[in-house]
Amino acid sequence: MVLGQVKTAEKSNEITAIPELIEALDISGVTVTIDAMGTQVAIVDKIIENKADYILAVKGNQAGLLQEIQDEFKFSKQTLSVTDMDLDHGRIETRTCSIISDFKFVNLDKKWKNLECIVKLDSIRWETFGQTPKRTTQCLLVKY
């Protein structure tokens, strides 16, 4: 479903278009989800200004932020985790969702307005027995 669209200027990208789109839409009271490209302090500020919540992906394009999150999960003792396992269609997949809302080692909440928690989603998937499993990790900034 497309809610809005903004034409970007030549030699521009979605980082400049997202704030315009946020202003054009009534996002008050909703949760805005954006991929890693849109995980920018200015965009978070605009979301908060418009009284909305956010879930933002963090990947390698934000190497410093990604490292801070990884360090928080490595050293924090205040992690809430839930693991789920599926066996379906000849595959086994284990998914673990870990959440930290009390930041001890990283001051993410000072830079990212109203940040309430960081989330790490780990997945291990075996296509067939005996093969090397495929591992993926996603990190998210969340204000809900």
mmCIF file of C-alpha atoms in Angstrom:
data_model
loop_
_atom_site.group_PDB
_atom_site.id
_atom_site.type_symbol
_atom_site.label_atom_id
_atom_site.label_comp_id
_atom_site.label_asym_id
_atom_site.label_seq_id
_atom_site.Cartn_x
_atom_site.Cartn_y
_atom_site.Cartn_z
ATOM 1 C CA MET A 1 0.000 0.000 0.000
ATOM 2 C CA VAL A 2 1.398 3.403 -0.958
ATOM 3 C CA LEU A 3 0.386 6.302 1.276
ATOM 4 C CA GLY A 4 2.394 9.025 -0.360
ATOM 5 C CA GLN A 5 5.141 9.811 -2.790
ATOM 6 C CA VAL A 6 7.685 12.601 -3.130
ATOM 7 C CA LYS A 7 9.789 13.190 -6.217
ATOM 8 C CA THR A 8 13.434 13.583 -5.268
ATOM 9 C CA ALA A 9 15.633 16.193 -6.834
ATOM 10 C CA GLU A 10 18.304 15.066 -9.248
ATOM 11 C CA LYS A 11 21.400 13.853 -7.345
ATOM 12 C CA SER A 12 19.268 13.365 -4.232
ATOM 13 C CA ASN A 13 17.873 10.307 -2.457
ATOM 14 C CA GLU A 14 15.267 9.195 0.037
ATOM 15 C CA ILE A 15 17.155 10.704 2.997
ATOM 16 C CA THR A 16 16.051 14.141 1.810
ATOM 17 C CA ALA A 17 12.626 12.973 0.615
ATOM 18 C CA ILE A 18 11.518 11.178 3.803
ATOM 19 C CA PRO A 19 11.194 14.361 5.924
ATOM 20 C CA GLU A 20 9.067 15.941 3.167
ATOM 21 C CA LEU A 21 6.837 12.870 3.076
ATOM 22 C CA ILE A 22 6.494 12.894 6.876
ATOM 23 C CA GLU A 23 5.338 16.515 6.714
ATOM 24 C CA ALA A 24 2.850 15.726 3.937
ATOM 25 C CA LEU A 25 1.176 12.869 5.842
ATOM 26 C CA ASP A 26 -0.708 12.875 9.133
ATOM 27 C CA ILE A 27 1.425 10.339 11.019
ATOM 28 C CA SER A 28 0.276 11.336 14.494
ATOM 29 C CA GLY A 29 -0.242 8.246 16.658
ATOM 30 C CA VAL A 30 1.164 5.735 14.164
ATOM 31 C CA THR A 31 4.366 3.705 14.066
ATOM 32 C CA VAL A 32 6.664 4.586 11.174
ATOM 33 C CA THR A 33 8.938 1.814 9.884
ATOM 34 C CA ILE A 34 11.925 2.694 7.723
ATOM 35 C CA ASP A 35 14.778 0.635 6.307
ATOM 36 C CA ALA A 36 18.409 1.327 7.204
ATOM 37 C CA MET A 37 18.804 4.121 4.633
ATOM 38 C CA GLY A 38 16.293 6.232 6.566
ATOM 39 C CA THR A 39 17.843 5.656 9.990
ATOM 40 C CA GLN A 40 18.974 9.249 10.429
ATOM 41 C CA VAL A 41 18.811 11.513 13.504
ATOM 42 C CA ALA A 42 17.055 14.269 11.518
ATOM 43 C CA ILE A 43 14.385 11.823 10.341
ATOM 44 C CA VAL A 44 13.784 10.601 13.908
ATOM 45 C CA ASP A 45 13.457 14.232 15.016
ATOM 46 C CA LYS A 46 10.835 14.816 12.306
ATOM 47 C CA ILE A 47 8.903 11.671 13.316
ATOM 48 C CA ILE A 48 8.841 12.751 16.973
ATOM 49 C CA GLU A 49 7.859 16.317 15.994
ATOM 50 C CA ASN A 50 4.838 14.807 14.253
ATOM 51 C CA LYS A 51 3.852 12.762 17.332
ATOM 52 C CA ALA A 52 4.570 9.320 15.905
ATOM 53 C CA ASP A 53 6.544 6.251 16.996
ATOM 54 C CA TYR A 54 9.255 4.489 15.000
ATOM 55 C CA ILE A 55 10.945 1.196 14.207
ATOM 56 C CA LEU A 56 14.170 1.773 12.295
ATOM 57 C CA ALA A 57 16.535 -0.816 10.840
ATOM 58 C CA VAL A 58 20.256 -0.498 11.536
ATOM 59 C CA LYS A 59 22.796 -2.017 9.149
ATOM 60 C CA GLY A 60 26.369 -1.525 7.992
ATOM 61 C CA ASN A 61 25.679 1.905 6.487
ATOM 62 C CA GLN A 62 25.539 3.098 10.123
ATOM 63 C CA ALA A 63 28.711 1.266 11.202
ATOM 64 C CA GLY A 64 29.252 3.261 14.411
ATOM 65 C CA LEU A 65 25.642 2.865 15.521
ATOM 66 C CA LEU A 66 25.641 -0.827 14.632
ATOM 67 C CA GLN A 67 28.796 -1.332 16.717
ATOM 68 C CA GLU A 68 27.211 0.501 19.682
ATOM 69 C CA ILE A 69 24.181 -1.796 19.502
ATOM 70 C CA GLN A 70 26.343 -4.914 19.209
ATOM 71 C CA ASP A 71 28.368 -3.778 22.236
ATOM 72 C CA GLU A 72 25.186 -3.168 24.220
ATOM 73 C CA PHE A 73 23.991 -6.718 23.537
ATOM 74 C CA LYS A 74 27.444 -8.133 24.237
ATOM 75 C CA PHE A 75 27.859 -6.497 27.658
ATOM 76 C CA SER A 76 24.362 -5.816 28.987
ATOM 77 C CA LYS A 77 22.887 -8.086 31.609
ATOM 78 C CA GLN A 78 19.420 -6.531 31.168
ATOM 79 C CA THR A 79 18.429 -8.441 28.028
ATOM 80 C CA LEU A 80 14.977 -9.946 27.566
ATOM 81 C CA SER A 81 15.056 -12.784 25.017
ATOM 82 C CA VAL A 82 12.505 -15.118 23.489
ATOM 83 C CA THR A 83 13.372 -18.015 21.170
ATOM 84 C CA ASP A 84 11.056 -19.802 18.749
ATOM 85 C CA MET A 85 11.763 -22.849 16.582
ATOM 86 C CA ASP A 86 9.929 -24.075 13.477
ATOM 87 C CA LEU A 87 10.216 -27.304 11.541
ATOM 88 C CA ASP A 88 8.360 -26.840 8.276
ATOM 89 C CA HIS A 89 8.803 -27.766 4.595
ATOM 90 C CA GLY A 90 12.027 -29.656 5.353
ATOM 91 C CA ARG A 91 13.638 -26.647 7.042
ATOM 92 C CA ILE A 92 14.467 -25.940 10.649
ATOM 93 C CA GLU A 93 14.561 -22.311 11.719
ATOM 94 C CA THR A 94 15.376 -20.909 15.131
ATOM 95 C CA ARG A 95 14.560 -17.248 15.763
ATOM 96 C CA THR A 96 15.611 -15.289 18.831
ATOM 97 C CA CYS A 97 14.308 -11.814 19.622
ATOM 98 C CA SER A 98 16.389 -9.945 22.217
ATOM 99 C CA ILE A 99 15.404 -6.578 23.671
ATOM 100 C CA ILE A 100 17.259 -4.059 25.828
ATOM 101 C CA SER A 101 15.397 -1.095 27.244
ATOM 102 C CA ASP A 102 17.815 -0.105 30.005
ATOM 103 C CA PHE A 103 20.958 1.070 28.259
ATOM 104 C CA LYS A 104 24.031 0.625 30.446
ATOM 105 C CA PHE A 105 26.920 0.804 28.033
ATOM 106 C CA VAL A 106 25.682 2.976 25.196
ATOM 107 C CA ASN A 107 23.928 6.349 25.388
ATOM 108 C CA LEU A 108 21.778 5.784 22.333
ATOM 109 C CA ASP A 109 18.824 7.554 23.932
ATOM 110 C CA LYS A 110 20.730 10.864 24.031
ATOM 111 C CA LYS A 111 21.084 10.977 20.241
ATOM 112 C CA TRP A 112 17.951 9.124 19.122
ATOM 113 C CA LYS A 113 14.973 11.017 20.555
ATOM 114 C CA ASN A 114 12.590 9.054 22.759
ATOM 115 C CA LEU A 115 14.352 5.757 22.001
ATOM 116 C CA GLU A 116 12.733 3.138 24.225
ATOM 117 C CA CYS A 117 14.529 -0.061 23.279
ATOM 118 C CA ILE A 118 16.920 -1.721 20.900
ATOM 119 C CA VAL A 119 15.998 -5.056 19.363
ATOM 120 C CA LYS A 120 18.161 -7.782 17.873
ATOM 121 C CA LEU A 121 16.578 -10.520 15.759
ATOM 122 C CA ASP A 122 18.787 -13.565 15.187
ATOM 123 C CA SER A 123 17.776 -16.329 12.813
ATOM 124 C CA ILE A 124 19.487 -19.652 12.144
ATOM 125 C CA ARG A 125 18.059 -21.669 9.261
ATOM 126 C CA TRP A 126 18.945 -25.180 8.140
ATOM 127 C CA GLU A 127 17.630 -26.045 4.677
ATOM 128 C CA THR A 128 18.558 -29.713 4.981
ATOM 129 C CA PHE A 129 20.283 -31.719 7.646
ATOM 130 C CA GLY A 130 24.063 -31.704 7.402
ATOM 131 C CA GLN A 131 24.315 -28.383 5.587
ATOM 132 C CA THR A 132 25.854 -25.282 7.077
ATOM 133 C CA PRO A 133 23.094 -23.163 8.602
ATOM 134 C CA LYS A 134 22.332 -19.693 7.265
ATOM 135 C CA ARG A 135 22.589 -17.057 10.010
ATOM 136 C CA THR A 136 21.077 -13.583 9.843
ATOM 137 C CA THR A 137 20.891 -10.760 12.361
ATOM 138 C CA GLN A 138 18.755 -7.629 12.238
ATOM 139 C CA CYS A 139 19.034 -4.704 14.638
ATOM 140 C CA LEU A 140 16.281 -2.153 15.250
ATOM 141 C CA LEU A 141 15.797 1.128 17.098
ATOM 142 C CA VAL A 142 12.302 1.281 18.594
ATOM 143 C CA LYS A 143 10.093 3.990 20.067
ATOM 144 C CA TYR A 144 6.582 2.690 20.749
#
